[in-house]
Amino acid sequence: MSYMKLLIVAGILFGHLITAKGGNFFKDYLKNRYPIQFVHEIPAQSTNQILMISSRYFKPQKNYLLKRGIQPWFQLFYFKVALKNDTAWVQPLEDLNDAKGFFPNDRDFLVYIDGHGKTFGQTMERGFELTDRFNINMVIFDWPSDYLALRKTIYNADEVAVGFVEAMRTFNDFHVSHYNSSMVSVIFHSMGNRILKDVAGSRLIHQMPDNLFSNIIINAAAVKQQNHAKWVERLNIQKRIYITKNNRDFNLRGAAILRCAEQLGLGNHNFARNAWYVNFSVFSTIDHNLFLGRSQLEKDKPEIFTFYDLAFHGKEVSFNSDTGLQILSPSDRNFLFSVR
C-alpha cells in the first residue's frame, strides 16, 4: 500500500474517532444522543414513531440487556419506538400486529437498512431523523454493525440475510392487514447493501414478498462494483431500482482501499438493465449521507431532497437537464442510456 493510501486510511479511522456523534474520543464513539427507556407502553403524546426489527443479541429476561453480536438463535425482536422529553421510549412487542394503529394511516412507509458502525441507539436516531424529515412511517431493520473492523460487519451482514427475509415477510403481512393503502419503499445504505446482495444472489430472493416495495434505493453502496449487474438483475420484488453514485464519497473511497475493490457507490463499469443510476458526482461533494441534508449543498441543490423524497414515497423520479442531475437507465438497444 502506498504512502498516500495509508494516509487516507488513517484519516478515515481518525475521522471516525473524533467526529462520531456523541463525543470527541473513541470511548464516546458508541454513545447515543437520547437515553433509552424500555417500557410496557409508549407514553402518550410521543413523537417520531418508528418500528424497529432487530437481530441484535437482546436478553428480554434482563430488561432487554444488549450484548454484542447477533442473537445466537437468530431470533428477531420487534419494538415500537418514539420520542418524548428527550428520551427514546422502546416498547417490546410479542407480535407485530400489536403495532396496529401506531402509525398515521395517511403516510407511506420506508424500510431502512443502515451500514457499518451503528449501535441500536444510533440506528434508532437515524429513524427519528428520517421520519421527521420526510413525513414518513419508518420501519428499521436493525443489525449488529457496531465494530471498527469492516470484516466483522461483512460477516454479520451475511448472517442476518435470512432474518431480513423473515422480517420482510412478517412486515408484509402487517402492511397488508392494516396499512394496505400506503406505498412501501426500501433504502439499503452503504454496507447495508451487503444484505441485499446476499438476498438477491441466493434462493432467498424467492422467499421475499413479491409486491411489497415500490422502490428499492441502493444508496452509497459499500459493496463491490464488479459484476453487480448479475445480482441486481435478479431483483424482481419491486417496481423500480435506483442506484446512487458519488465518485467523491470519502467513506467509500476509504472502503475501496481497505477492501482493495471498487465500490458500487463510487461508480459503475457495467450496468444492470433493470436499474436507474442517479449520478450525484456532478455536485462535487464528499458526503456519504446525502439524504440527511446536513450540508449547505442541499440548500444550493434542492433536487437532492426532491429525489429522496419522491423515491422514499414510492414515486417514479425524473428530472430535466436544467437541474444538472441525471437519472440514467441502460436501454435494451446497444446498451445505451436513456435519461429521465
PDB file of N, CA, C and O in Angstrom, residues 108-109 111 165 168-169 171-177 179-186 204-216 235-240 314:
ATOM      1  N   ASP A 108     -46.882   7.109   3.669  1.00  0.00           N
ATOM      2  CA  ASP A 108     -46.209   5.967   3.061  1.00  0.00           C
ATOM      3  C   ASP A 108     -45.162   5.413   4.020  1.00  0.00           C
ATOM      4  O   ASP A 108     -44.783   6.065   4.999  1.00  0.00           O
ATOM      5  N   PHE A 109     -44.665   4.219   3.714  1.00  0.00           N
ATOM      6  CA  PHE A 109     -43.678   3.548   4.561  1.00  0.00           C
ATOM      7  C   PHE A 109     -42.319   3.519   3.876  1.00  0.00           C
ATOM      8  O   PHE A 109     -42.213   3.356   2.657  1.00  0.00           O
ATOM      9  N   VAL A 111     -38.709   1.390   4.573  1.00  0.00           N
ATOM     10  CA  VAL A 111     -37.881   0.435   5.303  1.00  0.00           C
ATOM     11  C   VAL A 111     -36.434   0.881   5.147  1.00  0.00           C
ATOM     12  O   VAL A 111     -35.980   1.164   4.030  1.00  0.00           O
ATOM     13  N   VAL A 165     -35.169 -11.460   5.396  1.00  0.00           N
ATOM     14  CA  VAL A 165     -36.283 -12.019   4.623  1.00  0.00           C
ATOM     15  C   VAL A 165     -37.459 -12.338   5.542  1.00  0.00           C
ATOM     16  O   VAL A 165     -38.621 -12.013   5.238  1.00  0.00           O
ATOM     17  N   MET A 168     -39.193  -9.112   6.534  1.00  0.00           N
ATOM     18  CA  MET A 168     -39.996  -8.516   5.472  1.00  0.00           C
ATOM     19  C   MET A 168     -41.276  -9.317   5.215  1.00  0.00           C
ATOM     20  O   MET A 168     -42.313  -8.742   4.861  1.00  0.00           O
ATOM     21  N   ARG A 169     -41.217 -10.611   5.381  1.00  0.00           N
ATOM     22  CA  ARG A 169     -42.439 -11.417   5.237  1.00  0.00           C
ATOM     23  C   ARG A 169     -43.436 -11.053   6.343  1.00  0.00           C
ATOM     24  O   ARG A 169     -44.641 -10.906   6.091  1.00  0.00           O
ATOM     25  N   PHE A 171     -43.469  -8.182   8.063  1.00  0.00           N
ATOM     26  CA  PHE A 171     -43.923  -6.812   7.855  1.00  0.00           C
ATOM     27  C   PHE A 171     -44.927  -6.738   6.703  1.00  0.00           C
ATOM     28  O   PHE A 171     -45.889  -5.962   6.755  1.00  0.00           O
ATOM     29  N   ASN A 172     -44.738  -7.528   5.674  1.00  0.00           N
ATOM     30  CA  ASN A 172     -45.681  -7.526   4.549  1.00  0.00           C
ATOM     31  C   ASN A 172     -47.078  -7.930   5.018  1.00  0.00           C
ATOM     32  O   ASN A 172     -48.076  -7.305   4.629  1.00  0.00           O
ATOM     33  N   ASP A 173     -47.157  -8.952   5.850  1.00  0.00           N
ATOM     34  CA  ASP A 173     -48.461  -9.372   6.383  1.00  0.00           C
ATOM     35  C   ASP A 173     -49.092  -8.245   7.204  1.00  0.00           C
ATOM     36  O   ASP A 173     -50.297  -7.989   7.107  1.00  0.00           O
ATOM     37  N   PHE A 174     -48.269  -7.571   8.006  1.00  0.00           N
ATOM     38  CA  PHE A 174     -48.733  -6.442   8.820  1.00  0.00           C
ATOM     39  C   PHE A 174     -49.234  -5.305   7.929  1.00  0.00           C
ATOM     40  O   PHE A 174     -50.300  -4.724   8.168  1.00  0.00           O
ATOM     41  N   HIS A 175     -48.484  -5.010   6.885  1.00  0.00           N
ATOM     42  CA  HIS A 175     -48.849  -3.918   5.987  1.00  0.00           C
ATOM     43  C   HIS A 175     -50.151  -4.224   5.250  1.00  0.00           C
ATOM     44  O   HIS A 175     -51.040  -3.366   5.137  1.00  0.00           O
ATOM     45  N   VAL A 176     -50.264  -5.431   4.739  1.00  0.00           N
ATOM     46  CA  VAL A 176     -51.475  -5.816   4.006  1.00  0.00           C
ATOM     47  C   VAL A 176     -52.695  -5.760   4.919  1.00  0.00           C
ATOM     48  O   VAL A 176     -53.783  -5.311   4.517  1.00  0.00           O
ATOM     49  N   SER A 177     -52.524  -6.167   6.163  1.00  0.00           N
ATOM     50  CA  SER A 177     -53.654  -6.238   7.092  1.00  0.00           C
ATOM     51  C   SER A 177     -54.103  -4.869   7.589  1.00  0.00           C
ATOM     52  O   SER A 177     -55.305  -4.644   7.800  1.00  0.00           O
ATOM     53  N   TYR A 179     -52.346  -1.428   6.715  1.00  0.00           N
ATOM     54  CA  TYR A 179     -51.965  -0.177   6.037  1.00  0.00           C
ATOM     55  C   TYR A 179     -51.851  -0.387   4.528  1.00  0.00           C
ATOM     56  O   TYR A 179     -50.983   0.178   3.878  1.00  0.00           O
ATOM     57  N   ASN A 180     -52.747  -1.145   3.969  1.00  0.00           N
ATOM     58  CA  ASN A 180     -52.594  -1.591   2.590  1.00  0.00           C
ATOM     59  C   ASN A 180     -52.680  -0.457   1.570  1.00  0.00           C
ATOM     60  O   ASN A 180     -52.238  -0.610   0.429  1.00  0.00           O
ATOM     61  N   SER A 181     -53.219   0.683   1.954  1.00  0.00           N
ATOM     62  CA  SER A 181     -53.328   1.800   1.014  1.00  0.00           C
ATOM     63  C   SER A 181     -52.044   2.614   0.911  1.00  0.00           C
ATOM     64  O   SER A 181     -51.928   3.476   0.039  1.00  0.00           O
ATOM     65  N   SER A 182     -51.068   2.352   1.792  1.00  0.00           N
ATOM     66  CA  SER A 182     -49.806   3.090   1.783  1.00  0.00           C
ATOM     67  C   SER A 182     -48.766   2.358   0.953  1.00  0.00           C
ATOM     68  O   SER A 182     -48.691   1.127   0.970  1.00  0.00           O
ATOM     69  N   MET A 183     -47.940   3.118   0.225  1.00  0.00           N
ATOM     70  CA  MET A 183     -46.841   2.524  -0.526  1.00  0.00           C
ATOM     71  C   MET A 183     -45.658   2.262   0.399  1.00  0.00           C
ATOM     72  O   MET A 183     -45.478   2.928   1.426  1.00  0.00           O
ATOM     73  N   VAL A 184     -44.836   1.292   0.016  1.00  0.00           N
ATOM     74  CA  VAL A 184     -43.657   0.923   0.786  1.00  0.00           C
ATOM     75  C   VAL A 184     -42.435   0.951  -0.127  1.00  0.00           C
ATOM     76  O   VAL A 184     -42.455   0.363  -1.210  1.00  0.00           O
ATOM     77  N   SER A 185     -41.401   1.660   0.300  1.00  0.00           N
ATOM     78  CA  SER A 185     -40.115   1.618  -0.390  1.00  0.00           C
ATOM     79  C   SER A 185     -39.042   1.233   0.617  1.00  0.00           C
ATOM     80  O   SER A 185     -39.286   1.208   1.828  1.00  0.00           O
ATOM     81  N   VAL A 186     -37.853   0.938   0.112  1.00  0.00           N
ATOM     82  CA  VAL A 186     -36.771   0.483   0.989  1.00  0.00           C
ATOM     83  C   VAL A 186     -35.465   1.111   0.533  1.00  0.00           C
ATOM     84  O   VAL A 186     -35.200   1.215  -0.672  1.00  0.00           O
ATOM     85  N   LEU A 204     -32.869 -17.072  -1.431  1.00  0.00           N
ATOM     86  CA  LEU A 204     -33.681 -16.256  -0.530  1.00  0.00           C
ATOM     87  C   LEU A 204     -34.601 -15.308  -1.290  1.00  0.00           C
ATOM     88  O   LEU A 204     -35.667 -14.944  -0.798  1.00  0.00           O
ATOM     89  N   ILE A 205     -34.182 -14.882  -2.467  1.00  0.00           N
ATOM     90  CA  ILE A 205     -34.982 -13.928  -3.225  1.00  0.00           C
ATOM     91  C   ILE A 205     -36.373 -14.488  -3.508  1.00  0.00           C
ATOM     92  O   ILE A 205     -37.359 -13.738  -3.583  1.00  0.00           O
ATOM     93  N   HIS A 206     -36.488 -15.801  -3.629  1.00  0.00           N
ATOM     94  CA  HIS A 206     -37.776 -16.422  -3.917  1.00  0.00           C
ATOM     95  C   HIS A 206     -38.681 -16.461  -2.688  1.00  0.00           C
ATOM     96  O   HIS A 206     -39.877 -16.755  -2.809  1.00  0.00           O
ATOM     97  N   GLN A 207     -38.110 -16.163  -1.506  1.00  0.00           N
ATOM     98  CA  GLN A 207     -38.893 -16.143  -0.271  1.00  0.00           C
ATOM     99  C   GLN A 207     -39.354 -14.735   0.095  1.00  0.00           C
ATOM    100  O   GLN A 207     -40.131 -14.556   1.032  1.00  0.00           O
ATOM    101  N   MET A 208     -38.881 -13.731  -0.651  1.00  0.00           N
ATOM    102  CA  MET A 208     -39.278 -12.359  -0.374  1.00  0.00           C
ATOM    103  C   MET A 208     -40.701 -12.088  -0.880  1.00  0.00           C
ATOM    104  O   MET A 208     -41.132 -12.680  -1.876  1.00  0.00           O
ATOM    105  N   PRO A 209     -41.426 -11.188  -0.205  1.00  0.00           N
ATOM    106  CA  PRO A 209     -42.752 -10.803  -0.720  1.00  0.00           C
ATOM    107  C   PRO A 209     -42.637 -10.219  -2.128  1.00  0.00           C
ATOM    108  O   PRO A 209     -41.734  -9.431  -2.405  1.00  0.00           O
ATOM    109  N   ASP A 210     -43.548 -10.600  -3.003  1.00  0.00           N
ATOM    110  CA  ASP A 210     -43.440 -10.209  -4.414  1.00  0.00           C
ATOM    111  C   ASP A 210     -43.738  -8.741  -4.660  1.00  0.00           C
ATOM    112  O   ASP A 210     -43.109  -8.105  -5.507  1.00  0.00           O
ATOM    113  N   ASN A 211     -44.706  -8.197  -3.944  1.00  0.00           N
ATOM    114  CA  ASN A 211     -45.222  -6.877  -4.287  1.00  0.00           C
ATOM    115  C   ASN A 211     -45.120  -5.875  -3.145  1.00  0.00           C
ATOM    116  O   ASN A 211     -45.902  -4.927  -3.079  1.00  0.00           O
ATOM    117  N   LEU A 212     -44.157  -6.047  -2.267  1.00  0.00           N
ATOM    118  CA  LEU A 212     -44.063  -5.155  -1.110  1.00  0.00           C
ATOM    119  C   LEU A 212     -43.516  -3.785  -1.476  1.00  0.00           C
ATOM    120  O   LEU A 212     -44.046  -2.760  -1.057  1.00  0.00           O
ATOM    121  N   PHE A 213     -42.448  -3.727  -2.280  1.00  0.00           N
ATOM    122  CA  PHE A 213     -41.719  -2.479  -2.497  1.00  0.00           C
ATOM    123  C   PHE A 213     -42.096  -1.795  -3.817  1.00  0.00           C
ATOM    124  O   PHE A 213     -42.111  -2.428  -4.867  1.00  0.00           O
ATOM    125  N   SER A 214     -42.355  -0.503  -3.728  1.00  0.00           N
ATOM    126  CA  SER A 214     -42.446   0.314  -4.939  1.00  0.00           C
ATOM    127  C   SER A 214     -41.039   0.607  -5.448  1.00  0.00           C
ATOM    128  O   SER A 214     -40.730   0.372  -6.611  1.00  0.00           O
ATOM    129  N   ASN A 215     -40.178   1.151  -4.573  1.00  0.00           N
ATOM    130  CA  ASN A 215     -38.805   1.484  -4.953  1.00  0.00           C
ATOM    131  C   ASN A 215     -37.799   0.794  -4.046  1.00  0.00           C
ATOM    132  O   ASN A 215     -38.005   0.713  -2.832  1.00  0.00           O
ATOM    133  N   ILE A 216     -36.721   0.327  -4.644  1.00  0.00           N
ATOM    134  CA  ILE A 216     -35.521  -0.078  -3.908  1.00  0.00           C
ATOM    135  C   ILE A 216     -34.454   0.965  -4.203  1.00  0.00           C
ATOM    136  O   ILE A 216     -34.142   1.221  -5.373  1.00  0.00           O
ATOM    137  N   LEU A 235     -33.252  -9.091  -8.919  1.00  0.00           N
ATOM    138  CA  LEU A 235     -34.282  -8.473  -8.085  1.00  0.00           C
ATOM    139  C   LEU A 235     -35.570  -8.300  -8.885  1.00  0.00           C
ATOM    140  O   LEU A 235     -35.589  -7.635  -9.913  1.00  0.00           O
ATOM    141  N   ASN A 236     -36.639  -8.904  -8.384  1.00  0.00           N
ATOM    142  CA  ASN A 236     -37.940  -8.827  -9.059  1.00  0.00           C
ATOM    143  C   ASN A 236     -39.056  -8.576  -8.056  1.00  0.00           C
ATOM    144  O   ASN A 236     -40.191  -9.005  -8.236  1.00  0.00           O
ATOM    145  N   ILE A 237     -38.717  -7.885  -6.978  1.00  0.00           N
ATOM    146  CA  ILE A 237     -39.647  -7.686  -5.861  1.00  0.00           C
ATOM    147  C   ILE A 237     -40.043  -6.218  -5.748  1.00  0.00           C
ATOM    148  O   ILE A 237     -40.504  -5.781  -4.689  1.00  0.00           O
ATOM    149  N   GLN A 238     -39.900  -5.441  -6.825  1.00  0.00           N
ATOM    150  CA  GLN A 238     -40.094  -4.002  -6.773  1.00  0.00           C
ATOM    151  C   GLN A 238     -40.593  -3.502  -8.119  1.00  0.00           C
ATOM    152  O   GLN A 238     -40.542  -4.208  -9.122  1.00  0.00           O
ATOM    153  N   LYS A 239     -41.048  -2.253  -8.140  1.00  0.00           N
ATOM    154  CA  LYS A 239     -41.379  -1.601  -9.399  1.00  0.00           C
ATOM    155  C   LYS A 239     -40.143  -0.967 -10.021  1.00  0.00           C
ATOM    156  O   LYS A 239     -39.958  -1.022 -11.233  1.00  0.00           O
ATOM    157  N   ARG A 240     -39.305  -0.336  -9.163  1.00  0.00           N
ATOM    158  CA  ARG A 240     -38.139   0.396  -9.672  1.00  0.00           C
ATOM    159  C   ARG A 240     -36.948   0.208  -8.735  1.00  0.00           C
ATOM    160  O   ARG A 240     -37.128   0.001  -7.530  1.00  0.00           O
ATOM    161  N   GLY A 314     -42.283   6.220  -2.814  1.00  0.00           N
ATOM    162  CA  GLY A 314     -42.712   5.238  -3.808  1.00  0.00           C
ATOM    163  C   GLY A 314     -42.985   5.785  -5.182  1.00  0.00           C
ATOM    164  O   GLY A 314     -43.551   5.087  -6.030  1.00  0.00           O
TER     165      GLY A 314
END
